[in-house]
Short mmCIF file of C-alpha atoms in Angstrom, two decimals:
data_model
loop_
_atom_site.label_atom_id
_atom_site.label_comp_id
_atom_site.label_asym_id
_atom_site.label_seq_id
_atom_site.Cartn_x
_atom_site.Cartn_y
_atom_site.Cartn_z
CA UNK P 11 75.33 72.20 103.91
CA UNK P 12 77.56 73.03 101.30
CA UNK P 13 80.08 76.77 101.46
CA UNK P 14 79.37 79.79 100.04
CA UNK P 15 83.19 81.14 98.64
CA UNK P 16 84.75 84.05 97.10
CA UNK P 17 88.32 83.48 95.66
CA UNK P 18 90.69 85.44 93.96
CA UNK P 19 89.50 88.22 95.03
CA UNK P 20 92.16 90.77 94.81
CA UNK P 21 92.38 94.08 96.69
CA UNK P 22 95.40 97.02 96.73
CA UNK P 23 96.88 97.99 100.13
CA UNK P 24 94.49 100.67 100.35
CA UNK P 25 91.55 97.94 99.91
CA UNK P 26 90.17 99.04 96.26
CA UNK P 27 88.97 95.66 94.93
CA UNK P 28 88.46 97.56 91.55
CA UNK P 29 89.52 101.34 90.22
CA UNK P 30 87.95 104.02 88.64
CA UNK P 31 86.27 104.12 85.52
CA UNK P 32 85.18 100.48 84.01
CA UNK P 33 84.33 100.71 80.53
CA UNK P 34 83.73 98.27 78.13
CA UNK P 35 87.62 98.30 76.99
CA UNK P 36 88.62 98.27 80.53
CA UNK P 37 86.83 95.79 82.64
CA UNK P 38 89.06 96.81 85.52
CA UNK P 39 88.79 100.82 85.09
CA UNK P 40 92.02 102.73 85.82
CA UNK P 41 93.51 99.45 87.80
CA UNK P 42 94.01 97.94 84.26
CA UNK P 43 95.13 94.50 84.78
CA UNK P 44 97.52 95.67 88.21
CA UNK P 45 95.08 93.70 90.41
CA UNK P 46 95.09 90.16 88.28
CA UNK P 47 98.37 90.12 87.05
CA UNK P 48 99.58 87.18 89.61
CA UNK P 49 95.97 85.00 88.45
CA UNK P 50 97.10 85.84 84.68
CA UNK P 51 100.44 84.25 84.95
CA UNK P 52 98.97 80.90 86.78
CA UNK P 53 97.93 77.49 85.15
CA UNK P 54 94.84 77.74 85.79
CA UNK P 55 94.09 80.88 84.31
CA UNK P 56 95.92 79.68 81.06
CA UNK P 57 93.79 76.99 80.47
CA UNK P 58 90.64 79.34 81.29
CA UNK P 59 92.16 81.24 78.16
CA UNK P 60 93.99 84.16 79.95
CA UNK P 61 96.77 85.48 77.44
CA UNK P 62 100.06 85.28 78.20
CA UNK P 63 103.41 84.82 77.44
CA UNK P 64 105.73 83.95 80.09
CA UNK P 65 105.65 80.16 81.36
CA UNK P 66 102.03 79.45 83.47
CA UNK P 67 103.63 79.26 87.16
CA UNK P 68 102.93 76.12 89.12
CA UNK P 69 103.45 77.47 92.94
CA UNK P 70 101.20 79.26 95.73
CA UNK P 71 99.62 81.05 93.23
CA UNK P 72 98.28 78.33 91.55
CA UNK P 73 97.40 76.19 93.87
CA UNK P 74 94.51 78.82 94.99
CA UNK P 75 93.43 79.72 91.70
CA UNK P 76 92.76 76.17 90.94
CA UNK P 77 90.28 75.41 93.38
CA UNK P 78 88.19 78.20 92.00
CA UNK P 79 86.14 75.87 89.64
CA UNK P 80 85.99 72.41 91.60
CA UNK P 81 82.85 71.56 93.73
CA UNK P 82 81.39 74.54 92.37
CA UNK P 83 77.48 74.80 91.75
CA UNK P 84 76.64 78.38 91.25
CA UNK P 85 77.97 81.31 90.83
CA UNK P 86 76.24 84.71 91.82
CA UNK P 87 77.77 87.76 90.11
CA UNK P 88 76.60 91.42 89.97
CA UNK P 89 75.89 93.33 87.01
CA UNK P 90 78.67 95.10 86.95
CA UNK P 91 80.77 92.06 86.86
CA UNK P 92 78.79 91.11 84.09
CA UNK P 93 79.11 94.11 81.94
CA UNK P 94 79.22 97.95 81.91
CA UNK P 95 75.85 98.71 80.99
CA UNK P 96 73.98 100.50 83.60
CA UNK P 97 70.46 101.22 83.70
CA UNK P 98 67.68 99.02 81.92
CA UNK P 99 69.32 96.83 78.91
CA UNK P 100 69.07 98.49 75.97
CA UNK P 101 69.25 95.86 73.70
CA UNK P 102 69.94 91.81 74.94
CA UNK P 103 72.78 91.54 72.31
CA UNK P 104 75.57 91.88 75.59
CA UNK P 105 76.30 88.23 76.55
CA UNK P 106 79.21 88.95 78.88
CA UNK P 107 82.78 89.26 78.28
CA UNK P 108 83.32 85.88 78.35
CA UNK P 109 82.55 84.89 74.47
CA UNK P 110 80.24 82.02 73.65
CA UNK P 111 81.35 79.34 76.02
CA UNK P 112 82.11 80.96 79.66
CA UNK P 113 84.24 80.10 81.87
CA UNK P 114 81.77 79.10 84.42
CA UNK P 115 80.19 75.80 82.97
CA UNK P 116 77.56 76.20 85.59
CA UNK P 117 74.08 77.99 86.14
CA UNK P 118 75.38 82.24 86.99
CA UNK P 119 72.91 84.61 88.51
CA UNK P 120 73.72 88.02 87.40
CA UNK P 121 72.39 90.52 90.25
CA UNK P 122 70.36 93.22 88.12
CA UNK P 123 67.38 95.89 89.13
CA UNK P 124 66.36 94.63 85.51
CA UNK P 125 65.59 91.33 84.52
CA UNK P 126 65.90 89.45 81.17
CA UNK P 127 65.39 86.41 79.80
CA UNK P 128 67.75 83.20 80.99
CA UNK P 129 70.68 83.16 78.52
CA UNK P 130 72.23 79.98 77.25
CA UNK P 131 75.56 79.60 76.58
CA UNK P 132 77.35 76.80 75.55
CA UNK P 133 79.89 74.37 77.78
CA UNK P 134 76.70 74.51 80.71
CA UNK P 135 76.67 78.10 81.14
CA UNK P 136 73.19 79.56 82.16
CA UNK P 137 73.04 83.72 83.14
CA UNK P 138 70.13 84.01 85.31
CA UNK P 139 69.56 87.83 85.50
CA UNK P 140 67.64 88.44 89.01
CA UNK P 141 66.37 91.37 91.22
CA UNK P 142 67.09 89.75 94.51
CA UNK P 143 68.58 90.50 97.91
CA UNK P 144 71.39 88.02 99.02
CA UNK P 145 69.80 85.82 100.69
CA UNK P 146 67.13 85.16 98.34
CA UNK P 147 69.79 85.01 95.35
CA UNK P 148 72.00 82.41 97.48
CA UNK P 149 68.43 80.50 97.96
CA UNK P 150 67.83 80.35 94.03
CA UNK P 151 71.49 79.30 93.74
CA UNK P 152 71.64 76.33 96.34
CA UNK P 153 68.22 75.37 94.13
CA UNK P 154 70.33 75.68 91.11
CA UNK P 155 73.64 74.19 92.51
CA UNK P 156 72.39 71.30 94.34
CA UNK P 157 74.78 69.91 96.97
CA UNK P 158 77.70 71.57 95.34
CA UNK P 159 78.84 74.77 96.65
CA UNK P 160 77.85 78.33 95.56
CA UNK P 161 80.90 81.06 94.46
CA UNK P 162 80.77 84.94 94.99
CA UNK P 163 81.77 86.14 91.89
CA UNK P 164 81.77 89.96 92.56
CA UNK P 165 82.35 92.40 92.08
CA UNK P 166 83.31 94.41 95.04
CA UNK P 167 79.67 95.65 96.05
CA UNK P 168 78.09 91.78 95.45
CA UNK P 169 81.18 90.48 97.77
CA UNK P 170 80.41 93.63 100.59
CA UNK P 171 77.01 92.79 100.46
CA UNK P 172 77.39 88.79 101.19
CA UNK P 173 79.58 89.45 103.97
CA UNK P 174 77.48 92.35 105.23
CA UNK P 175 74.55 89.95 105.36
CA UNK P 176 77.23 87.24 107.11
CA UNK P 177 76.86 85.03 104.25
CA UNK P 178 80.50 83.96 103.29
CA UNK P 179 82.31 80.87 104.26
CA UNK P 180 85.33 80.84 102.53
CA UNK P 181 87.05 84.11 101.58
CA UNK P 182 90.12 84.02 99.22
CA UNK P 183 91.69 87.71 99.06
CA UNK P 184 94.47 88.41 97.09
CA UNK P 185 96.37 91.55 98.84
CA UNK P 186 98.48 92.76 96.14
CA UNK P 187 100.87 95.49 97.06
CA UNK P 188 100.38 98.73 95.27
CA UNK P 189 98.15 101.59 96.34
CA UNK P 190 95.17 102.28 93.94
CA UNK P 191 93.95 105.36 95.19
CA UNK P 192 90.66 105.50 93.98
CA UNK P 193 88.03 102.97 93.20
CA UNK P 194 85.90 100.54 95.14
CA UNK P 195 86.40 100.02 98.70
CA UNK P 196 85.79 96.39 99.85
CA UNK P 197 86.07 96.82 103.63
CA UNK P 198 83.40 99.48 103.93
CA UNK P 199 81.07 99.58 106.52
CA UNK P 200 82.38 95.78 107.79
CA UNK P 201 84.07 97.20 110.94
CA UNK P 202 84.94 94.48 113.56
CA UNK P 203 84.61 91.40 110.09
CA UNK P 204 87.32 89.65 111.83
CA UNK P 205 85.58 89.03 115.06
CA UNK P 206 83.80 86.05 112.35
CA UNK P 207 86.56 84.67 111.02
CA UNK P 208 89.95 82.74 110.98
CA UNK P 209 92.46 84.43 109.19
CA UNK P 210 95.70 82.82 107.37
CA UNK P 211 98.19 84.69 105.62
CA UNK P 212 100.30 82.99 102.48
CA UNK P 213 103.39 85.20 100.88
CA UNK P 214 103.74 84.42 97.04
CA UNK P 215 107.11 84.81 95.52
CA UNK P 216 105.21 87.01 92.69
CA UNK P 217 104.67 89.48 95.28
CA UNK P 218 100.95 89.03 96.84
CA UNK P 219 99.69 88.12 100.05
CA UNK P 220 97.45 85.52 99.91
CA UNK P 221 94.75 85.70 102.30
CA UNK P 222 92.51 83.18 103.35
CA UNK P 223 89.27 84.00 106.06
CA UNK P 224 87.28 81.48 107.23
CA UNK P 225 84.46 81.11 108.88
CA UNK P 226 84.70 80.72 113.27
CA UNK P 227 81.43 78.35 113.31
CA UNK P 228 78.85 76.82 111.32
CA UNK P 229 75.88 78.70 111.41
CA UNK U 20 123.93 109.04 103.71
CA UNK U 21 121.93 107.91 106.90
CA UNK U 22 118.57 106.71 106.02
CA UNK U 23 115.10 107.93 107.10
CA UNK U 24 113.13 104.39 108.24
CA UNK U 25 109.57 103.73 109.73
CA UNK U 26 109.44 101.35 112.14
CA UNK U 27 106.66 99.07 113.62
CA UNK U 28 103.96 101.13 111.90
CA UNK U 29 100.59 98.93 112.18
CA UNK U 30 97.52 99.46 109.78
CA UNK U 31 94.48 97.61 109.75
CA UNK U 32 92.99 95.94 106.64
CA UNK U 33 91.03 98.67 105.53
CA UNK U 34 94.32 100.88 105.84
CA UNK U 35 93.79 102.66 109.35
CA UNK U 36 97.06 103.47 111.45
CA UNK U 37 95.17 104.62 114.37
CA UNK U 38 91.36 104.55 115.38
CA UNK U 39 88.79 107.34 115.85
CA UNK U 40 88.71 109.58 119.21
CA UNK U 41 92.41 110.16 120.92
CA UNK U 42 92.16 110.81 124.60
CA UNK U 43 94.70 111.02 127.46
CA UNK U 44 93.20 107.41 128.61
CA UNK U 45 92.71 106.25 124.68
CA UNK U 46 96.14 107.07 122.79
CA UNK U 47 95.22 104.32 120.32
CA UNK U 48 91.00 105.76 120.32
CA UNK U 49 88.84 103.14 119.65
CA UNK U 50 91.16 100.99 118.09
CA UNK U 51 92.48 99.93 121.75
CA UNK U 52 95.28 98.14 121.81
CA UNK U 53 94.37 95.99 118.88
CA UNK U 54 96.88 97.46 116.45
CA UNK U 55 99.97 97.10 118.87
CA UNK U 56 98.93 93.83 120.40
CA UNK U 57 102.06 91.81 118.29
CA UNK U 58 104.70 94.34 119.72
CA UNK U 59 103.12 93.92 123.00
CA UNK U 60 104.04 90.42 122.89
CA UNK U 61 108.15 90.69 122.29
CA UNK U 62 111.24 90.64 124.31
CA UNK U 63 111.93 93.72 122.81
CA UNK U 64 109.01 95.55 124.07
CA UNK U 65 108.60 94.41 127.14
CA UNK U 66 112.27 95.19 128.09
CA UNK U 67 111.34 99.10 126.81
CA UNK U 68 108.02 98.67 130.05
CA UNK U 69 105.50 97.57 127.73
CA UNK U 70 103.43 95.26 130.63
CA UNK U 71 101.96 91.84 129.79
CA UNK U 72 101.58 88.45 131.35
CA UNK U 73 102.83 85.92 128.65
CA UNK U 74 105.85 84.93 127.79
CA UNK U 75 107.37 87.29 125.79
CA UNK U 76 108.19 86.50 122.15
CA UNK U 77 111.37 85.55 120.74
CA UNK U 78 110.33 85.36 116.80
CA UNK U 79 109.55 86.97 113.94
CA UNK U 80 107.94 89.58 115.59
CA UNK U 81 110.81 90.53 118.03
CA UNK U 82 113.36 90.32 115.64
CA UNK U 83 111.27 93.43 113.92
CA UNK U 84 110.40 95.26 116.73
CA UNK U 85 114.41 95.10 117.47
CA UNK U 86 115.66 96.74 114.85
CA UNK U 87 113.13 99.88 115.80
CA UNK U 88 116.32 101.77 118.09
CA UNK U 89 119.82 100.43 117.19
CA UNK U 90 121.26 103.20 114.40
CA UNK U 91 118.95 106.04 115.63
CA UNK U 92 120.34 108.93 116.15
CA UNK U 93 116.89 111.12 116.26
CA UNK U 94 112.75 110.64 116.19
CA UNK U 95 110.85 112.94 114.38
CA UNK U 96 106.72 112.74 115.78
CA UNK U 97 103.37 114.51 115.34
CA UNK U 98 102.05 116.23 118.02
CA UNK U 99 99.41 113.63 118.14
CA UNK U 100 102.16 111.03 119.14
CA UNK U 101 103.86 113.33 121.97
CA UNK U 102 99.83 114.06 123.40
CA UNK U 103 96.19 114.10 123.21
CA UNK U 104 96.42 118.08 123.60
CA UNK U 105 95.69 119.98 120.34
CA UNK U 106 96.14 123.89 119.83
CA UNK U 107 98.20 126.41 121.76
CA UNK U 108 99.61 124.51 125.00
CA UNK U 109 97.38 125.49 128.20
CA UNK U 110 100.44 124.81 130.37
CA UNK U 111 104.04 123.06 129.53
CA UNK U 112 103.33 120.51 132.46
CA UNK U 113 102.61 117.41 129.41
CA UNK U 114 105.87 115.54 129.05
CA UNK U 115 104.25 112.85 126.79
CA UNK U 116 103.09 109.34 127.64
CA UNK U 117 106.41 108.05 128.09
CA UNK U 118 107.02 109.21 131.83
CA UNK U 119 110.48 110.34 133.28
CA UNK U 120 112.83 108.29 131.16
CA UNK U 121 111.28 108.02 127.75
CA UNK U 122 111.96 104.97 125.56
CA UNK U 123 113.71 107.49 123.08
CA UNK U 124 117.22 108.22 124.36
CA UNK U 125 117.83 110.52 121.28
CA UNK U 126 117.16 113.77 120.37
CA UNK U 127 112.99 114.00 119.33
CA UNK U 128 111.45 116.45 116.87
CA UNK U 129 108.21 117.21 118.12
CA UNK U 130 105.78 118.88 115.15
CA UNK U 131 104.12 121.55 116.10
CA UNK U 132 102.23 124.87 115.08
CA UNK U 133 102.57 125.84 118.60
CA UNK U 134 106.46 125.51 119.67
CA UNK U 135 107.62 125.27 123.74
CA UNK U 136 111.40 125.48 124.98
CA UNK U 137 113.13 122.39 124.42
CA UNK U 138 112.32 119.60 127.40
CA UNK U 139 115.42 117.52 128.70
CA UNK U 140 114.25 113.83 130.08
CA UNK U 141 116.42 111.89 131.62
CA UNK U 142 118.35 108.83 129.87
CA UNK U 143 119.40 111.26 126.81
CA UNK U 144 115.47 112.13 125.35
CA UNK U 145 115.38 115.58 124.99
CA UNK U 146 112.23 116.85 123.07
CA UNK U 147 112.41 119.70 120.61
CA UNK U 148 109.04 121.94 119.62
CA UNK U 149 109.24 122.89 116.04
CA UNK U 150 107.09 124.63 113.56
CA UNK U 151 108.23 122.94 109.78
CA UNK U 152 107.64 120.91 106.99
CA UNK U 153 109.09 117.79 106.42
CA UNK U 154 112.10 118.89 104.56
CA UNK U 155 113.23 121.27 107.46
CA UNK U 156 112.34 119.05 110.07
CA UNK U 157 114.77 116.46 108.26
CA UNK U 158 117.49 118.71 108.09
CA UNK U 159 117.04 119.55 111.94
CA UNK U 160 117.32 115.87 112.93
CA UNK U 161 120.18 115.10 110.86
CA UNK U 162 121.84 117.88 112.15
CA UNK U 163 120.56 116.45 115.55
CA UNK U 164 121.41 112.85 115.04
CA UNK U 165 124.83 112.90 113.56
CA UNK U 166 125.76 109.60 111.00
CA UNK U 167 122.98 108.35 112.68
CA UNK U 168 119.27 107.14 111.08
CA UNK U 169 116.15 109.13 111.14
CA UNK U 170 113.52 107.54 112.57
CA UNK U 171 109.90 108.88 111.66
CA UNK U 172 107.65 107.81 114.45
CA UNK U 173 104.19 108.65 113.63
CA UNK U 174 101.45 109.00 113.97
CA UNK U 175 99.90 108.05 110.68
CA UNK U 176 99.46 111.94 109.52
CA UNK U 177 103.75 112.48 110.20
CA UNK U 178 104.03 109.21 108.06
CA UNK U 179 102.10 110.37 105.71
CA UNK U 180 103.70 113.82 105.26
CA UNK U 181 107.26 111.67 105.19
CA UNK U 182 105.66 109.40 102.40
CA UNK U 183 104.29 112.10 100.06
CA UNK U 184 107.29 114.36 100.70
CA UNK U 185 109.37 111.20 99.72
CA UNK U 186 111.89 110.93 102.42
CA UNK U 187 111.62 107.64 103.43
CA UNK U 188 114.29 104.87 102.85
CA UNK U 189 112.31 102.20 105.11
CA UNK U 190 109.19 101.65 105.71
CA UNK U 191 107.96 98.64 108.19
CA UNK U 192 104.46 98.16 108.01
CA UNK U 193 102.79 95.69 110.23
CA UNK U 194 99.21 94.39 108.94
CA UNK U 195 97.19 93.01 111.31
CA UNK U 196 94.10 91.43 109.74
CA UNK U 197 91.40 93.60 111.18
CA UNK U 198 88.43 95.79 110.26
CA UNK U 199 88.79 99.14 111.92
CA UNK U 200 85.93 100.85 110.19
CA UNK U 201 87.32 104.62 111.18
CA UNK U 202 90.03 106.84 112.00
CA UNK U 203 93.24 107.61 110.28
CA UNK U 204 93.59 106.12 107.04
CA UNK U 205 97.32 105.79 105.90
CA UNK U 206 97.25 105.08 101.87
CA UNK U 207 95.07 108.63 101.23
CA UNK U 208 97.05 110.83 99.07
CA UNK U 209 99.92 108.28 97.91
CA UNK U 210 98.49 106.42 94.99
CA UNK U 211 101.47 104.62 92.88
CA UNK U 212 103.48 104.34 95.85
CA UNK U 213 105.11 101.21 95.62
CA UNK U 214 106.66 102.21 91.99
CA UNK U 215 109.67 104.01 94.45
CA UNK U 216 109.75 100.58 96.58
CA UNK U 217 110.05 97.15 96.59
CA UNK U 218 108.06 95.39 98.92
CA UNK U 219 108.55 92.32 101.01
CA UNK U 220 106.07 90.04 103.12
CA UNK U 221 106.67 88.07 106.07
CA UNK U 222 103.62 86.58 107.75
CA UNK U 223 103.80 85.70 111.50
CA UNK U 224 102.35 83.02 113.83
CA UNK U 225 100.77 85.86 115.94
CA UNK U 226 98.61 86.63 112.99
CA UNK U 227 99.93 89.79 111.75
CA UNK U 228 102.31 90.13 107.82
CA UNK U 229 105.16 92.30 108.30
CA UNK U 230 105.73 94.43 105.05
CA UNK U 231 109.13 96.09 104.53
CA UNK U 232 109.00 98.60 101.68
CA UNK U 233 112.87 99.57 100.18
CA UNK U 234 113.33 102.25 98.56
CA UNK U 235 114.26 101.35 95.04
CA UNK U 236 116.87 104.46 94.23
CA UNK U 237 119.03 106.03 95.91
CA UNK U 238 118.49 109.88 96.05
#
């Protein structure tokens, strides 16, 4: 059966995975870019098209940001990962922030109360915008995927939710150490999580804790 | 100038330093013993009566929890670290959880709204009752402790004070990767934190990341 993953998935000390505030010039709210600033400087990012100036680093970092992509069939994103609209769509002109050929190269369901009409991107990008519990979204994205594996996307309620419903495999955190304050809590309401998993811990020399949960046994 | 340090502090994932419910026969609440479990295990603990069966350990983890007494010249602790009372004392009989000859063998600040004569242990604790803020309660335990460090020995609420207040030079934090769900959260309060430190991770083989936070200036 093939893994359902989350990686990169970056949360502060006090376990924000994103701030206050996202708005359409800040995808991140009032985290800015704090919580991704070890994925921008990586390789992989680069080549995604992540600015930057300093020279991509090659280490720890990188090596878990590159397996984001490969044997990847699916991804299954919430709407707030997907844009900062709220509400029913006002118009269909919002294709994501991602301009016209996405990073993903796969089929994406975007979790929404309000449906639209499958958008086609190009590179092999295909937003599916569905009103669906977990389970039935990771059904329609194993039937999308086929054997490859489906990714979490996010953000931080779409990753709580899959683990609340003990759906995860595979879960990449990034701890990075500063304290947010305010924002979006990831751990909430997952008391006694660990009890599932295995849990590995990887210091990067760019200052984040690299932390790697996986699953105790097949289900 | 002696320095104020934090020693063998352990949080959970989601940022708890200490469970929900103190009692007399639950000092850690319903956290257990799961947060102290690594300091269980070491030479160093053990020698200071902690019981356990295993082997005790000799590694990372010891060489942390080893550093927690040599250069202390005082303790300051909440009430809720000296006893599971709260308000006035009903009698003076409580002489922590320590018994007759308390790990401390320094002079310990006690905070309290609610201050008693000062108790003499034997093997050099004596506990002193006092009724201030951080600042004061400094000044006492310099004036107590000589050259010597400052220790601030929790619980989370007296680290917390210490944090906000800024007065302290070093803090070790010891992660262990579990969901506690309630109780004490550490981080509340102290957004931006780590711009006054830099911050270091060790991981361990017994599962828990040791994070030492340096002050970046001198005061």
């Amino acid at each position: 059966m093939s893994l359902v993953r989350v990686h990169n998935f970056s949360i502060s000390l006090d376990g924000f995975g994103a701030g206050e505030g996202q708005q359409l010039d800040a995808p991140f709210s009032h985290a800015g870019s704090r919580l991704m600033e070890w994925a921008i400087g990586t390789r992989t990012f680069r080549e995604m098209g992540m600015p930057g100036e300093s020279e991509p680093s090659f280490g720890v970092d990188d090596a878990f940001a590159s397996r984001t992509g490969p044997g990847v069939g699916a991804e299954i994103m919430g709407r707030n990962k997907f844009g900062p609209q709220r509400g029913p769509w006002k118009d269909e002109e919002w294709k994501g922030w991602w301009g016209d050929n996405p990073v993903f190269h796969t089929p994406v369901i975007v979790l929404t109360h309000h449906p639209r009409p499958v958008l086609e991107m190009e590179g092999g990008t295909t937003f599916h915008f569905v009103d669906a519990d977990p389970v039935a979204a990771l059904d329609q994205a194993r039937t999308l995927a086929g054997d490859l594996d489906i990714r979490i996307g996010g953000g931080v309620r779409t990753v709580r939710q899959f683990l609340e419903a003990d759906l995860i495999d595979h879960l990449h955190l990034v701890l990075v150490p500063i304290v947010l304050g305010r924002g979006e809590r990831l751990w909430e309401g997952l008391e006694g999580l660990e009890q599932s998993f295995d849990v590995e811990a990887t210091p990067s020399p760019s200052g984040v804790i690299h932390l790697v949960f996986t699953r105790r046994k097949a289900r």
